[in-house]
Amino acid sequence: MADPKLTEQIEAFVGREYGRVYAWDRVNAPMIRQWCEIMGVDNPLYTDPAFAREAGYDDVVAPPAMLQVWCMAGLDNENYPPGSTDENSFEVLKLIEGYGYPAVVAVNTELTFERYIGLGEKLYYTSRVASISDEKTTGLGTGFFVTLSMPFYSERDGADDEPVGELLFRVFKFKPAHSGQPADKADQPKADKPVAKRPLPGVSDDSRFFWEGCEQNKLLIQRCTDCQTLRHPPAPVCIQCHSFNWDAVEASGKGQVYSFVVMHYPEVPPFDYPNPIGLIELDEGVRLIAGLVGVNREDLEIGQRVQVEFTRFDDRQTLPQFRPVAQ
Ligand code: ZN
């Protein structure tokens, strides 16, 4: 049950409005073309002026799904164009956090469009706290769904700015279900409740050898039997010579940390947090993603030498993990 003081303050937030966030650039063809390229969108309405004119438009139009793109900050997260508000439209999350709901996860967004947006238009959006749910309990934990509405407008000289679309952005601000922190003891599962097990990997005819190898404490890497190229993750076809013929070789299990992340939130059972995950470059040359064990976050660095070890979980699944070794 949520603290009534929190509930009261939350109610006061609903409907709160925040100022404009402007677009750095007018809607333009180069940005549209690059976005389509990156997203794999090949509709000529967005990239071919002749096609767009044939379809009744003055020129190419922006893909509706780009709506949010135009008003994004620069590479620095808070780098908004002059005149934009510096208010934090997510300030209610800080309030909720203060009452013991530290985690946040983006849940979903909904876009609605009034019309296509054309070249040269200058956009901005405003924000409004559309709704905040009652306290809810989900698989992740207990907390509040906060929904922000961001209506987008096209600026017009000498006339009212025109609404062109809206983005609804919903986040879940919550107390993790199994955080292991003392403050959350009351939410710990009772001893007689089933303990969450590790999710099992999806196993296909192409990847079965890898998981069967793990069960025998062997790190197996797929090899093309025509050109000897190693590949991972497993796949049906050689990327070098397109051969379907393959076998598997046992890797030394030695390698180095090519990159890594440390997962903090959301805390999903049964994993321990913080949860360090490595992209390991094996000495054989291929890379694979695996959990890191015996790691000090402060000491973890790119290039760290690691060695595989196998751990059996839930008496049903053996996974390769990597442990730092002396350089
Ligand atoms: Zn090959």
Short mmCIF file of C-alpha atoms and ligand atoms in Angstrom, two decimals:
data_model
loop_
_atom_site.label_atom_id
_atom_site.label_comp_id
_atom_site.label_asym_id
_atom_site.label_seq_id
_atom_site.Cartn_x
_atom_site.Cartn_y
_atom_site.Cartn_z
CA MET A 1 0.00 0.00 0.00
CA ALA A 2 1.47 3.33 -1.06
CA ASP A 3 2.19 6.06 1.47
CA PRO A 4 -0.90 8.34 1.48
CA LYS A 5 1.38 11.39 1.46
CA LEU A 6 2.90 10.12 -1.78
CA THR A 7 -0.52 9.42 -3.29
CA GLU A 8 -1.58 12.98 -2.50
CA GLN A 9 1.53 14.51 -4.07
CA ILE A 10 1.20 12.27 -7.12
CA GLU A 11 -2.38 13.44 -7.68
CA ALA A 12 -1.17 17.03 -7.65
CA PHE A 13 1.20 16.22 -10.51
CA VAL A 14 -1.40 14.89 -12.94
CA GLY A 15 -2.15 17.49 -15.59
CA ARG A 16 1.03 19.47 -14.96
CA GLU A 17 2.34 21.07 -18.15
CA TYR A 18 5.87 21.83 -19.28
CA GLY A 19 7.22 24.26 -21.84
CA ARG A 20 8.35 23.87 -25.41
CA VAL A 21 11.24 21.80 -26.66
CA TYR A 22 12.29 22.99 -30.11
CA ALA A 23 13.85 21.12 -33.02
CA TRP A 24 17.45 21.90 -33.86
CA ASP A 25 16.76 21.73 -37.59
CA ARG A 26 13.88 22.14 -39.94
CA VAL A 27 12.53 18.90 -41.39
CA ASN A 28 15.05 18.06 -44.11
CA ALA A 29 15.74 15.46 -46.78
CA PRO A 30 19.24 14.38 -45.68
CA MET A 31 18.07 13.45 -42.21
CA ILE A 32 15.06 11.60 -43.64
CA ARG A 33 17.29 9.68 -46.06
CA GLN A 34 19.74 8.68 -43.33
CA TRP A 35 16.93 7.63 -40.99
CA CYS A 36 15.36 5.46 -43.72
CA GLU A 37 18.73 3.90 -44.45
CA ILE A 38 19.37 3.07 -40.80
CA MET A 39 15.86 1.75 -40.19
CA GLY A 40 15.75 -0.23 -43.43
CA VAL A 41 12.75 1.73 -44.74
CA ASP A 42 12.61 1.82 -48.57
CA ASN A 43 9.34 3.66 -49.25
CA PRO A 44 10.14 6.11 -52.12
CA LEU A 45 7.60 8.58 -50.72
CA TYR A 46 10.34 9.51 -48.25
CA THR A 47 13.33 9.62 -50.58
CA ASP A 48 12.22 10.11 -54.21
CA PRO A 49 10.86 13.62 -54.95
CA ALA A 50 9.42 12.56 -58.33
CA PHE A 51 7.52 9.68 -56.73
CA ALA A 52 6.29 11.98 -53.94
CA ARG A 53 5.00 14.56 -56.45
CA GLU A 54 3.25 11.81 -58.39
CA ALA A 55 1.55 10.88 -55.11
CA GLY A 56 0.29 14.43 -54.66
CA TYR A 57 2.89 15.96 -52.36
CA ASP A 58 5.14 18.98 -53.02
CA ASP A 59 8.26 16.97 -52.27
CA VAL A 60 9.31 13.99 -50.16
CA VAL A 61 7.64 13.77 -46.75
CA ALA A 62 9.03 12.60 -43.42
CA PRO A 63 8.17 9.09 -42.25
CA PRO A 64 5.56 9.55 -39.48
CA ALA A 65 7.60 7.34 -37.15
CA MET A 66 10.35 10.02 -37.26
CA LEU A 67 8.13 12.43 -35.32
CA GLN A 68 10.18 12.24 -32.14
CA VAL A 69 13.48 12.46 -34.01
CA TRP A 70 13.20 16.12 -34.98
CA CYS A 71 13.14 17.49 -31.44
CA MET A 72 15.77 15.25 -29.90
CA ALA A 73 18.68 16.68 -27.97
CA GLY A 74 22.14 16.62 -29.46
CA LEU A 75 24.71 14.01 -28.53
CA ASP A 76 24.92 15.56 -25.08
CA ASN A 77 21.71 14.48 -23.50
CA GLU A 78 20.49 17.90 -22.34
CA ASN A 79 21.65 19.82 -25.39
CA TYR A 80 18.41 21.41 -26.55
CA PRO A 81 18.08 24.37 -28.95
CA PRO A 82 17.88 27.94 -27.59
CA GLY A 83 14.45 28.88 -26.28
CA SER A 84 13.65 25.33 -25.16
CA THR A 85 12.46 24.82 -21.62
CA ASP A 86 14.96 23.53 -19.07
CA GLU A 87 12.18 22.04 -16.93
CA ASN A 88 12.33 18.32 -16.25
CA SER A 89 9.02 16.89 -17.34
CA PHE A 90 9.92 13.65 -15.55
CA GLU A 91 10.38 15.34 -12.16
CA VAL A 92 7.55 13.27 -10.70
CA LEU A 93 9.84 10.23 -10.98
CA LYS A 94 12.21 11.84 -8.47
CA LEU A 95 9.32 12.33 -6.07
CA ILE A 96 8.28 8.68 -6.36
CA GLU A 97 11.89 7.56 -6.01
CA GLY A 98 12.12 9.41 -2.68
CA TYR A 99 9.46 7.07 -1.32
CA GLY A 100 11.51 3.94 -2.02
CA TYR A 101 10.80 3.15 -5.69
CA PRO A 102 14.29 3.35 -7.22
CA ALA A 103 13.94 1.45 -10.50
CA VAL A 104 12.61 2.66 -13.80
CA VAL A 105 11.84 0.91 -17.04
CA ALA A 106 10.34 2.32 -20.22
CA VAL A 107 7.14 0.40 -20.86
CA ASN A 108 5.67 1.60 -24.12
CA THR A 109 5.10 4.54 -26.40
CA GLU A 110 2.16 5.37 -28.59
CA LEU A 111 2.41 7.68 -31.58
CA THR A 112 -0.52 9.31 -33.31
CA PHE A 113 -0.23 11.41 -36.46
CA GLU A 114 -2.46 14.15 -37.84
CA ARG A 115 -0.81 14.32 -41.25
CA TYR A 116 2.48 13.89 -43.09
CA ILE A 117 5.19 16.42 -42.26
CA GLY A 118 6.93 18.07 -45.19
CA LEU A 119 10.36 19.57 -45.83
CA GLY A 120 11.09 22.91 -44.18
CA GLU A 121 8.64 22.58 -41.31
CA LYS A 122 9.85 23.65 -37.89
CA LEU A 123 8.55 21.49 -35.05
CA TYR A 124 8.36 21.68 -31.30
CA TYR A 125 6.60 19.73 -28.58
CA THR A 126 5.30 20.38 -25.10
CA SER A 127 4.80 17.88 -22.28
CA ARG A 128 1.99 17.11 -19.91
CA VAL A 129 1.71 14.51 -17.17
CA ALA A 130 -1.25 12.65 -18.67
CA SER A 131 -1.78 10.08 -15.95
CA ILE A 132 -0.20 8.27 -13.03
CA SER A 133 -1.63 4.90 -12.08
CA ASP A 134 -2.47 3.65 -8.61
CA GLU A 135 0.25 1.50 -7.10
CA LYS A 136 0.49 -1.71 -9.15
CA THR A 137 2.41 -4.94 -8.72
CA THR A 138 3.92 -6.60 -11.79
CA GLY A 139 6.54 -9.30 -12.34
CA LEU A 140 9.22 -6.62 -12.04
CA GLY A 141 8.02 -5.16 -8.79
CA THR A 142 5.59 -2.70 -7.25
CA GLY A 143 5.21 0.89 -8.38
CA PHE A 144 3.48 3.43 -10.58
CA PHE A 145 2.90 3.77 -14.32
CA VAL A 146 3.61 7.37 -15.30
CA THR A 147 2.36 8.51 -18.72
CA LEU A 148 3.59 11.69 -20.36
CA SER A 149 1.79 13.19 -23.33
CA MET A 150 3.91 15.12 -25.81
CA PRO A 151 1.87 16.91 -28.48
CA PHE A 152 3.97 18.03 -31.48
CA TYR A 153 3.28 21.26 -33.38
CA SER A 154 4.43 22.82 -36.62
CA GLU A 155 5.26 26.52 -36.25
CA ARG A 156 3.35 28.84 -38.57
CA ASP A 157 3.95 32.53 -39.18
CA GLY A 158 0.93 34.69 -38.52
CA ALA A 159 -1.31 31.78 -37.61
CA ASP A 160 -1.82 29.36 -34.77
CA ASP A 161 0.76 26.61 -34.68
CA GLU A 162 -0.64 23.41 -36.09
CA PRO A 163 -0.83 20.13 -34.12
CA VAL A 164 0.81 17.40 -36.22
CA GLY A 165 0.98 14.43 -33.86
CA GLU A 166 1.37 13.18 -30.35
CA LEU A 167 3.70 10.88 -28.46
CA LEU A 168 2.57 9.09 -25.31
CA PHE A 169 5.51 7.85 -23.27
CA ARG A 170 4.90 5.48 -20.36
CA VAL A 171 7.41 4.41 -17.73
CA PHE A 172 7.09 2.14 -14.71
CA LYS A 173 8.76 3.55 -11.58
CA PHE A 174 9.05 0.72 -9.14
CA LYS A 175 10.48 -1.12 -6.17
CA PRO A 176 12.11 -4.28 -7.60
CA ALA A 177 10.48 -7.55 -6.59
CA HIS A 178 13.69 -9.20 -5.38
CA SER A 179 16.15 -6.36 -4.88
CA GLY A 180 17.93 -7.99 -1.95
CA GLN A 181 18.27 -4.60 -0.28
CA PRO A 182 17.39 -4.52 3.40
CA ALA A 183 14.72 -1.85 2.87
CA ASP A 184 12.84 -4.25 0.65
CA LYS A 185 12.91 -7.24 2.98
CA ALA A 186 9.15 -7.13 3.39
CA ASP A 187 8.78 -7.80 -0.31
CA GLN A 188 11.07 -10.82 -0.35
CA PRO A 189 9.41 -14.03 -1.48
CA LYS A 190 8.32 -16.37 1.27
CA ALA A 191 10.42 -19.51 1.64
CA ASP A 192 7.62 -21.69 0.28
CA LYS A 193 7.25 -19.63 -2.89
CA PRO A 194 8.91 -21.06 -6.00
CA VAL A 195 12.29 -19.50 -6.72
CA ALA A 196 12.62 -18.05 -10.21
CA LYS A 197 14.80 -20.12 -12.52
CA ARG A 198 17.10 -18.90 -15.24
CA PRO A 199 15.34 -18.61 -18.59
CA LEU A 200 16.38 -21.39 -20.96
CA PRO A 201 18.01 -20.47 -24.27
CA GLY A 202 16.16 -20.94 -27.52
CA VAL A 203 17.76 -24.03 -29.04
CA SER A 204 17.66 -24.67 -32.78
CA ASP A 205 19.22 -27.30 -35.04
CA ASP A 206 22.02 -24.78 -35.68
CA SER A 207 22.81 -24.03 -32.03
CA ARG A 208 22.07 -27.35 -30.30
CA PHE A 209 25.74 -28.47 -30.50
CA PHE A 210 26.79 -25.37 -28.53
CA TRP A 211 24.46 -26.05 -25.59
CA GLU A 212 25.23 -29.77 -25.62
CA GLY A 213 28.92 -28.82 -25.51
CA CYS A 214 28.28 -26.68 -22.45
CA GLU A 215 26.68 -29.67 -20.71
CA GLN A 216 30.03 -31.44 -21.20
CA ASN A 217 31.95 -28.34 -20.05
CA LYS A 218 33.22 -27.75 -23.58
CA LEU A 219 33.11 -24.41 -25.35
CA LEU A 220 32.35 -25.39 -28.94
CA ILE A 221 32.68 -23.02 -31.85
CA GLN A 222 31.14 -23.60 -35.24
CA ARG A 223 33.61 -24.03 -38.13
CA CYS A 224 33.01 -24.01 -41.87
CA THR A 225 34.43 -27.28 -43.19
CA ASP A 226 35.01 -25.75 -46.63
CA CYS A 227 37.00 -22.62 -45.73
CA GLN A 228 37.70 -23.27 -42.01
CA THR A 229 36.21 -19.91 -40.93
CA LEU A 230 34.97 -19.94 -37.33
CA ARG A 231 31.67 -18.31 -36.52
CA HIS A 232 29.63 -17.43 -33.46
CA PRO A 233 26.75 -17.13 -32.72
CA PRO A 234 25.87 -20.32 -34.57
CA ALA A 235 24.27 -19.87 -37.98
CA PRO A 236 23.37 -22.13 -40.90
CA VAL A 237 25.64 -20.53 -43.50
CA CYS A 238 29.32 -19.56 -43.65
CA ILE A 239 29.63 -15.78 -43.92
CA GLN A 240 32.83 -16.13 -45.97
CA CYS A 241 32.04 -18.78 -48.58
CA HIS A 242 28.29 -19.37 -48.06
CA SER A 243 28.82 -23.06 -47.49
CA PHE A 244 26.26 -25.00 -45.46
CA ASN A 245 28.86 -27.53 -44.31
CA TRP A 246 30.14 -27.19 -40.80
CA ASP A 247 31.49 -28.92 -37.76
CA ALA A 248 32.55 -27.63 -34.37
CA VAL A 249 35.88 -27.25 -32.63
CA GLU A 250 36.57 -26.92 -28.95
CA ALA A 251 37.87 -23.48 -28.03
CA SER A 252 40.66 -22.98 -25.52
CA GLY A 253 38.25 -20.93 -23.39
CA LYS A 254 40.87 -18.19 -23.13
CA GLY A 255 40.19 -14.69 -24.34
CA GLN A 256 39.82 -11.08 -23.39
CA VAL A 257 37.07 -8.65 -22.52
CA TYR A 258 36.25 -6.87 -25.78
CA SER A 259 33.48 -4.84 -24.15
CA PHE A 260 31.20 -5.12 -21.16
CA VAL A 261 28.13 -3.72 -19.42
CA VAL A 262 27.10 -3.86 -15.79
CA MET A 263 23.36 -4.29 -15.41
CA HIS A 264 21.81 -2.52 -12.41
CA TYR A 265 18.12 -2.06 -13.20
CA PRO A 266 15.62 -3.42 -13.57
CA GLU A 267 16.49 -6.23 -11.19
CA VAL A 268 14.97 -9.36 -12.64
CA PRO A 269 15.09 -12.59 -10.66
CA PRO A 270 17.01 -14.86 -10.41
CA PHE A 271 20.03 -12.80 -11.44
CA ASP A 272 22.35 -11.14 -8.94
CA TYR A 273 22.91 -7.39 -9.20
CA PRO A 274 24.96 -5.56 -10.21
CA ASN A 275 25.24 -8.07 -13.05
CA PRO A 276 28.40 -7.79 -15.19
CA ILE A 277 28.07 -9.09 -18.75
CA GLY A 278 31.05 -9.39 -21.08
CA LEU A 279 31.51 -9.46 -24.82
CA ILE A 280 34.44 -11.88 -24.86
CA GLU A 281 36.86 -12.10 -27.75
CA LEU A 282 38.21 -15.63 -27.71
CA ASP A 283 41.83 -16.21 -28.67
CA GLU A 284 40.42 -18.15 -31.65
CA GLY A 285 39.03 -14.82 -32.93
CA VAL A 286 35.27 -15.08 -32.45
CA ARG A 287 33.29 -13.17 -29.83
CA LEU A 288 30.55 -14.31 -27.53
CA ILE A 289 28.41 -12.77 -24.83
CA ALA A 290 28.58 -14.31 -21.37
CA GLY A 291 28.28 -13.49 -17.70
CA LEU A 292 31.43 -12.40 -15.87
CA VAL A 293 32.24 -13.93 -12.49
CA GLY A 294 34.78 -13.07 -9.82
CA VAL A 295 34.79 -9.50 -11.06
CA ASN A 296 35.40 -6.27 -9.21
CA ARG A 297 33.50 -3.57 -11.06
CA GLU A 298 36.29 -1.07 -10.38
CA ASP A 299 38.95 -3.39 -11.82
CA LEU A 300 36.98 -4.44 -14.88
CA GLU A 301 38.49 -3.13 -18.08
CA ILE A 302 38.63 -3.67 -21.81
CA GLY A 303 41.41 -6.12 -22.66
CA GLN A 304 41.22 -7.95 -19.32
CA ARG A 305 42.28 -11.58 -19.86
CA VAL A 306 39.58 -14.09 -18.96
CA GLN A 307 39.12 -17.84 -18.84
CA VAL A 308 35.90 -19.77 -19.31
CA GLU A 309 34.36 -21.83 -16.57
CA PHE A 310 31.11 -23.75 -16.58
CA THR A 311 28.37 -23.43 -14.00
CA ARG A 312 25.25 -25.53 -13.75
CA PHE A 313 22.06 -23.63 -12.89
CA ASP A 314 18.76 -24.95 -11.55
CA ASP A 315 20.01 -28.51 -12.18
CA ARG A 316 19.01 -28.22 -15.82
CA GLN A 317 21.30 -25.81 -17.69
CA THR A 318 25.08 -25.35 -17.91
CA LEU A 319 26.38 -21.96 -18.97
CA PRO A 320 29.84 -20.73 -19.87
CA GLN A 321 30.95 -17.79 -17.74
CA PHE A 322 34.23 -15.96 -17.78
CA ARG A 323 36.55 -15.19 -14.88
CA PRO A 324 39.45 -12.73 -14.94
CA VAL A 325 42.93 -14.26 -14.93
CA ALA A 326 46.36 -12.65 -14.57
CA GLN A 327 47.49 -10.79 -17.68
ZN ZN B 1 33.30 -21.10 -45.38
#
